[in-house]
Amino acid sequence: MECFEGDAFGSLDHFRLIERPIPVPESHQVRIRIEATALGFVDGLMVQGRYQIRPPLPYVPGGEIAGVVDAVGPGVGHLDVGDRVVTWQLGGGLSEYTVVAADEVETVPAGLPLANAAAMLVDYQTAHYALFERGRIAAGETVLIAGAAGGVGSAAIQLAARAGAYVVALASTPEKRELVLALGAKAAIAPGGDDIRGAIMAAAPRGVVDVVVDPVGGAGFEALFRSLAKEGRHLVIGFAGGAIPTLPANLPLLKSAALVGVEIRHYLASRPLEAGAVRAALFGDAASGALAGAPDRPVPPRPGPGRAGCTLAA
Ligand SMILES: NC(=O)c1ccc[n+]([C@@H]2O[C@H](COP(=O)([O-])OP(=O)(O)OC[C@H]3O[C@@H](n4cnc5c(N)ncnc54)[C@H](OP(=O)(O)O)[C@@H]3O)[C@@H](O)[C@H]2O)c1
């Protein structure tokens, strides 16, 4: 089989397409013939060796993997050859096949394309956990979403809007602002303006926001926190903007507001049954069309039998 493998982190120069033997599943493992792999911000960090977890070398990028089970090891009860499945691993997706633990694999409902399942896997769960568990959003509240056209942001727009929140989105280009409005935001603002707080005040119905969904961090962080209403919640999800910001501790006090961390791996590890139910509901809604789970830039497979395609999510 072909896979895109690297022998060092730092840059894509260390990675190349190579031939490897097709792996054989051992006890309690399954082999997946990969049909789609979602690539997002985290995969870029992985390849650079800058993610919080460093996988072992050699490394095949792509953690959000969807495909069809084509071999089953001894002791596997709940999966069969031919099942359409998805799994979240540290890597292995940019390959024709991968072997994983069967209990880390779940089936994808009929009607949901495998590429969409891969693209939704982490971003939609993260957005759901952020909004409903950590942010405790309620209908009628105003939710400000930074990096709103990105993977986490675009999922958050849809989930917040359908929960009855008034969504204000930050997006840097006219095309991204058009996208976020189409996904359900009521207002779209460019993040880099001189008076971002003024723009947020003008866009929010009460002049303040109840929740900030923040996968960006960076220089605009404090202005977003200052836009919160009393008892507001600023959800810290990531730092796509580069810098990890700091916040004067008097600001949460003055607003009775909270700076709230969101870590999806903690949620998945600590509440696996609940997380599985959320995932199943999200997949079901995407399969029925109640949620748009489509990746926006599918990359077709290279010609040839059994070639894996991949999906660039956002
Ligand atoms: N806490 C968790 O459990 C968890 C889970 C998943 C992801 N994350 C983190 O969340 C962050 C966003 O992930 P994502 O998948 O949504 O990423 P993404 O699809 O690349 O979107 C990130 C958005 O951030 C904005 N941005 C601002 N400055 C940027 C810069 N210097 N480089 C790239 N983007 C920049 C961009 O929007 P504009 O162009 O509109 O500014 C972009 O659309 C990452 O840091 C990721 O590691 C955390």
mmCIF file of N, CA and C and ligand atoms in Angstrom, residues 39-43 45 51-52 64 88 122-123 125-127 129 146-154 170-173 176-177 180 189-192 214-218 236-243 261-266 313-314, ligand 1:
data_model
loop_
_atom_site.group_PDB
_atom_site.id
_atom_site.type_symbol
_atom_site.label_atom_id
_atom_site.label_comp_id
_atom_site.label_asym_id
_atom_site.label_seq_id
_atom_site.Cartn_x
_atom_site.Cartn_y
_atom_site.Cartn_z
ATOM 1 N N LEU A 39 -8.106 16.797 7.258
ATOM 2 C CA LEU A 39 -6.896 17.487 7.686
ATOM 3 C C LEU A 39 -7.275 18.865 8.194
ATOM 4 N N GLY A 40 -6.844 19.179 9.400
ATOM 5 C CA GLY A 40 -7.172 20.475 9.978
ATOM 6 C C GLY A 40 -5.947 21.101 10.617
ATOM 7 N N PHE A 41 -6.212 22.119 11.429
ATOM 8 C CA PHE A 41 -5.148 22.884 12.064
ATOM 9 C C PHE A 41 -4.219 21.982 12.882
ATOM 10 N N VAL A 42 -4.832 21.034 13.604
ATOM 11 C CA VAL A 42 -4.049 20.167 14.489
ATOM 12 C C VAL A 42 -3.058 19.316 13.685
ATOM 13 N N ASP A 43 -3.470 18.865 12.489
ATOM 14 C CA ASP A 43 -2.558 18.049 11.675
ATOM 15 C C ASP A 43 -1.328 18.850 11.261
ATOM 16 N N LEU A 45 -0.004 21.261 13.060
ATOM 17 C CA LEU A 45 0.848 21.326 14.257
ATOM 18 C C LEU A 45 1.603 20.013 14.443
ATOM 19 N N TYR A 51 2.482 20.062 18.297
ATOM 20 C CA TYR A 51 1.247 19.729 19.013
ATOM 21 C C TYR A 51 1.602 19.271 20.423
ATOM 22 N N GLN A 52 0.590 19.336 21.325
ATOM 23 C CA GLN A 52 0.831 18.969 22.744
ATOM 24 C C GLN A 52 1.241 17.500 22.885
ATOM 25 N N GLU A 64 -8.217 11.993 11.655
ATOM 26 C CA GLU A 64 -9.666 11.774 11.532
ATOM 27 C C GLU A 64 -9.903 10.949 10.273
ATOM 28 N N TRP A 88 -10.840 8.274 15.445
ATOM 29 C CA TRP A 88 -9.900 9.381 15.689
ATOM 30 C C TRP A 88 -8.627 8.816 16.286
ATOM 31 N N VAL A 122 -13.913 15.720 14.968
ATOM 32 C CA VAL A 122 -13.362 16.479 16.094
ATOM 33 C C VAL A 122 -14.011 17.860 16.209
ATOM 34 N N ASP A 123 -14.166 18.547 15.091
ATOM 35 C CA ASP A 123 -14.635 19.934 15.157
ATOM 36 C C ASP A 123 -16.052 20.042 15.711
ATOM 37 N N GLN A 125 -17.688 17.859 17.597
ATOM 38 C CA GLN A 125 -17.728 17.461 19.010
ATOM 39 C C GLN A 125 -17.149 18.557 19.886
ATOM 40 N N THR A 126 -16.063 19.173 19.423
ATOM 41 C CA THR A 126 -15.441 20.250 20.200
ATOM 42 C C THR A 126 -16.411 21.415 20.350
ATOM 43 N N ALA A 127 -17.046 21.787 19.242
ATOM 44 C CA ALA A 127 -17.986 22.907 19.297
ATOM 45 C C ALA A 127 -19.159 22.574 20.220
ATOM 46 N N TYR A 129 -19.257 20.382 22.793
ATOM 47 C CA TYR A 129 -18.784 20.364 24.186
ATOM 48 C C TYR A 129 -18.581 21.801 24.691
ATOM 49 N N ALA A 146 -15.144 33.521 17.209
ATOM 50 C CA ALA A 146 -13.921 33.936 16.516
ATOM 51 C C ALA A 146 -13.487 32.805 15.566
ATOM 52 N N GLY A 147 -12.747 33.154 14.515
ATOM 53 C CA GLY A 147 -12.326 32.130 13.540
ATOM 54 C C GLY A 147 -13.527 31.367 13.016
ATOM 55 N N ALA A 148 -14.625 32.101 12.770
ATOM 56 C CA ALA A 148 -15.933 31.457 12.570
ATOM 57 C C ALA A 148 -16.016 30.655 11.273
ATOM 58 N N ALA A 149 -15.179 30.950 10.302
ATOM 59 C CA ALA A 149 -15.225 30.173 9.053
ATOM 60 C C ALA A 149 -14.337 28.940 9.124
ATOM 61 N N GLY A 150 -13.619 28.761 10.221
ATOM 62 C CA GLY A 150 -12.737 27.594 10.372
ATOM 63 C C GLY A 150 -13.512 26.355 10.771
ATOM 64 N N GLY A 151 -12.797 25.270 11.034
ATOM 65 C CA GLY A 151 -13.432 23.999 11.344
ATOM 66 C C GLY A 151 -14.289 24.058 12.601
ATOM 67 N N VAL A 152 -13.698 24.460 13.724
ATOM 68 C CA VAL A 152 -14.446 24.546 14.978
ATOM 69 C C VAL A 152 -15.501 25.647 14.886
ATOM 70 N N GLY A 153 -15.115 26.793 14.331
ATOM 71 C CA GLY A 153 -16.019 27.934 14.263
ATOM 72 C C GLY A 153 -17.258 27.653 13.438
ATOM 73 N N SER A 154 -17.084 27.027 12.279
ATOM 74 C CA SER A 154 -18.250 26.815 11.411
ATOM 75 C C SER A 154 -19.208 25.802 12.029
ATOM 76 N N LEU A 170 -16.858 36.340 13.639
ATOM 77 C CA LEU A 170 -15.678 37.064 13.168
ATOM 78 C C LEU A 170 -15.051 36.268 12.036
ATOM 79 N N ALA A 171 -14.835 36.906 10.892
ATOM 80 C CA ALA A 171 -14.252 36.209 9.742
ATOM 81 C C ALA A 171 -13.512 37.234 8.891
ATOM 82 N N SER A 172 -12.342 36.852 8.394
ATOM 83 C CA SER A 172 -11.403 37.854 7.880
ATOM 84 C C SER A 172 -11.634 38.312 6.444
ATOM 85 N N THR A 173 -12.332 37.544 5.621
ATOM 86 C CA THR A 173 -12.476 37.940 4.212
ATOM 87 C C THR A 173 -13.965 38.006 3.836
ATOM 88 N N LYS A 176 -15.369 34.536 3.468
ATOM 89 C CA LYS A 176 -15.620 33.862 4.752
ATOM 90 C C LYS A 176 -16.850 34.457 5.437
ATOM 91 N N ARG A 177 -17.028 35.782 5.295
ATOM 92 C CA ARG A 177 -18.200 36.402 5.947
ATOM 93 C C ARG A 177 -19.483 35.935 5.264
ATOM 94 N N VAL A 180 -20.143 32.404 6.691
ATOM 95 C CA VAL A 180 -20.655 32.311 8.070
ATOM 96 C C VAL A 180 -22.111 32.775 8.156
ATOM 97 N N ILE A 189 -18.356 40.073 11.117
ATOM 98 C CA ILE A 189 -17.461 41.219 11.332
ATOM 99 C C ILE A 189 -16.040 40.803 10.982
ATOM 100 N N ALA A 190 -15.277 41.715 10.366
ATOM 101 C CA ALA A 190 -13.851 41.450 10.121
ATOM 102 C C ALA A 190 -13.098 41.589 11.442
ATOM 103 N N PRO A 191 -12.223 40.621 11.794
ATOM 104 C CA PRO A 191 -11.599 40.654 13.117
ATOM 105 C C PRO A 191 -10.496 41.709 13.274
ATOM 106 N N GLY A 192 -9.940 42.200 12.161
ATOM 107 C CA GLY A 192 -8.728 43.021 12.295
ATOM 108 C C GLY A 192 -8.971 44.513 12.396
ATOM 109 N N ASP A 214 -13.782 30.844 21.323
ATOM 110 C CA ASP A 214 -12.504 31.395 20.870
ATOM 111 C C ASP A 214 -11.460 30.329 20.530
ATOM 112 N N PRO A 215 -11.408 29.892 19.266
ATOM 113 C CA PRO A 215 -10.324 28.991 18.846
ATOM 114 C C PRO A 215 -9.118 29.749 18.303
ATOM 115 N N VAL A 216 -9.064 31.077 18.472
ATOM 116 C CA VAL A 216 -8.030 31.901 17.807
ATOM 117 C C VAL A 216 -7.030 32.502 18.794
ATOM 118 N N GLY A 217 -7.512 33.010 19.937
ATOM 119 C CA GLY A 217 -6.583 33.666 20.880
ATOM 120 C C GLY A 217 -5.967 34.892 20.218
ATOM 121 N N GLY A 218 -4.643 35.043 20.391
ATOM 122 C CA GLY A 218 -3.931 36.118 19.692
ATOM 123 C C GLY A 218 -4.224 37.497 20.249
ATOM 124 N N VAL A 236 -12.033 29.197 25.957
ATOM 125 C CA VAL A 236 -10.685 29.129 25.383
ATOM 126 C C VAL A 236 -10.517 27.758 24.725
ATOM 127 N N ILE A 237 -10.463 27.754 23.390
ATOM 128 C CA ILE A 237 -10.424 26.486 22.643
ATOM 129 C C ILE A 237 -9.082 26.264 21.955
ATOM 130 N N GLY A 238 -8.483 27.306 21.464
ATOM 131 C CA GLY A 238 -7.209 27.127 20.767
ATOM 132 C C GLY A 238 -6.576 28.468 20.436
ATOM 133 N N PHE A 239 -5.425 28.384 19.777
ATOM 134 C CA PHE A 239 -4.624 29.583 19.527
ATOM 135 C C PHE A 239 -4.179 29.626 18.065
ATOM 136 N N ALA A 240 -5.167 29.522 17.168
ATOM 137 C CA ALA A 240 -4.850 29.533 15.742
ATOM 138 C C ALA A 240 -4.143 30.826 15.348
ATOM 139 N N GLY A 241 -4.389 31.901 16.106
ATOM 140 C CA GLY A 241 -3.758 33.184 15.802
ATOM 141 C C GLY A 241 -2.282 33.228 16.162
ATOM 142 N N GLY A 242 -1.781 32.206 16.849
ATOM 143 C CA GLY A 242 -0.348 32.131 17.153
ATOM 144 C C GLY A 242 -0.070 32.397 18.613
ATOM 145 N N ALA A 243 -0.197 33.663 19.030
ATOM 146 C CA ALA A 243 0.199 34.023 20.399
ATOM 147 C C ALA A 243 -0.799 33.480 21.420
ATOM 148 N N GLY A 261 -11.816 26.877 30.072
ATOM 149 C CA GLY A 261 -11.054 26.016 29.168
ATOM 150 C C GLY A 261 -11.938 24.944 28.538
ATOM 151 N N VAL A 262 -11.576 24.567 27.319
ATOM 152 C CA VAL A 262 -12.308 23.525 26.582
ATOM 153 C C VAL A 262 -11.273 22.549 26.032
ATOM 154 N N GLU A 263 -11.316 21.297 26.492
ATOM 155 C CA GLU A 263 -10.314 20.329 26.007
ATOM 156 C C GLU A 263 -11.049 19.048 25.631
ATOM 157 N N ILE A 264 -11.173 18.802 24.353
ATOM 158 C CA ILE A 264 -12.034 17.716 23.890
ATOM 159 C C ILE A 264 -11.493 16.343 24.309
ATOM 160 N N ARG A 265 -10.175 16.188 24.368
ATOM 161 C CA ARG A 265 -9.641 14.871 24.752
ATOM 162 C C ARG A 265 -10.037 14.527 26.191
ATOM 163 N N HIS A 266 -10.060 15.545 27.045
ATOM 164 C CA HIS A 266 -10.487 15.315 28.429
ATOM 165 C C HIS A 266 -11.938 14.837 28.452
ATOM 166 N N ALA A 313 -10.724 19.911 5.767
ATOM 167 C CA ALA A 313 -11.869 20.488 6.475
ATOM 168 C C ALA A 313 -11.592 21.944 6.757
ATOM 169 N N ALA A 314 -12.288 22.831 6.104
ATOM 170 C CA ALA A 314 -12.232 24.286 6.262
ATOM 171 C C ALA A 314 -10.926 24.904 5.831
HETATM 172 N N1 LIG B 1 -9.486 22.593 22.680
HETATM 173 C C1 LIG B 1 -9.769 21.572 21.885
HETATM 174 O O1 LIG B 1 -10.173 20.506 22.334
HETATM 175 C C2 LIG B 1 -9.587 21.750 20.410
HETATM 176 C C3 LIG B 1 -10.216 20.881 19.489
HETATM 177 C C4 LIG B 1 -10.072 21.143 18.120
HETATM 178 C C5 LIG B 1 -9.284 22.226 17.707
HETATM 179 N N2 LIG B 1 -8.656 23.008 18.634
HETATM 180 C C6 LIG B 1 -7.840 24.160 18.267
HETATM 181 O O2 LIG B 1 -8.710 25.156 17.752
HETATM 182 C C7 LIG B 1 -7.958 25.981 16.869
HETATM 183 C C8 LIG B 1 -8.741 26.147 15.581
HETATM 184 O O3 LIG B 1 -8.893 24.889 14.957
HETATM 185 P P1 LIG B 1 -9.704 24.826 13.577
HETATM 186 O O4 LIG B 1 -9.711 23.399 13.172
HETATM 187 O O5 LIG B 1 -10.988 25.535 13.703
HETATM 188 O O6 LIG B 1 -8.711 25.638 12.635
HETATM 189 P P2 LIG B 1 -8.990 26.265 11.205
HETATM 190 O O7 LIG B 1 -10.051 25.503 10.501
HETATM 191 O O8 LIG B 1 -7.668 26.440 10.566
HETATM 192 O O9 LIG B 1 -9.611 27.721 11.548
HETATM 193 C C9 LIG B 1 -8.904 28.628 12.346
HETATM 194 C C10 LIG B 1 -9.406 30.030 12.051
HETATM 195 O O10 LIG B 1 -8.619 30.904 12.850
HETATM 196 C C11 LIG B 1 -8.435 32.140 12.180
HETATM 197 N N3 LIG B 1 -7.027 32.560 12.262
HETATM 198 C C12 LIG B 1 -6.590 33.709 12.811
HETATM 199 N N4 LIG B 1 -5.278 33.800 12.745
HETATM 200 C C13 LIG B 1 -4.841 32.687 12.129
HETATM 201 C C14 LIG B 1 -3.550 32.228 11.754
HETATM 202 N N5 LIG B 1 -2.430 32.929 12.049
HETATM 203 N N6 LIG B 1 -3.455 31.039 11.130
HETATM 204 C C15 LIG B 1 -4.565 30.300 10.873
HETATM 205 N N7 LIG B 1 -5.825 30.700 11.197
HETATM 206 C C16 LIG B 1 -5.958 31.892 11.826
HETATM 207 C C17 LIG B 1 -8.873 31.924 10.734
HETATM 208 O O11 LIG B 1 -10.037 32.707 10.537
HETATM 209 P P3 LIG B 1 -9.964 34.187 9.928
HETATM 210 O O12 LIG B 1 -9.147 34.095 8.678
HETATM 211 O O13 LIG B 1 -11.379 34.484 9.675
HETATM 212 O O14 LIG B 1 -9.335 35.025 11.008
HETATM 213 C C18 LIG B 1 -9.224 30.462 10.617
HETATM 214 O O15 LIG B 1 -10.398 30.257 9.857
HETATM 215 C C19 LIG B 1 -6.589 25.331 16.692
HETATM 216 O O16 LIG B 1 -5.675 26.000 17.536
HETATM 217 C C20 LIG B 1 -6.816 23.903 17.187
HETATM 218 O O17 LIG B 1 -5.631 23.344 17.704
HETATM 219 C C21 LIG B 1 -8.807 22.779 19.969
#
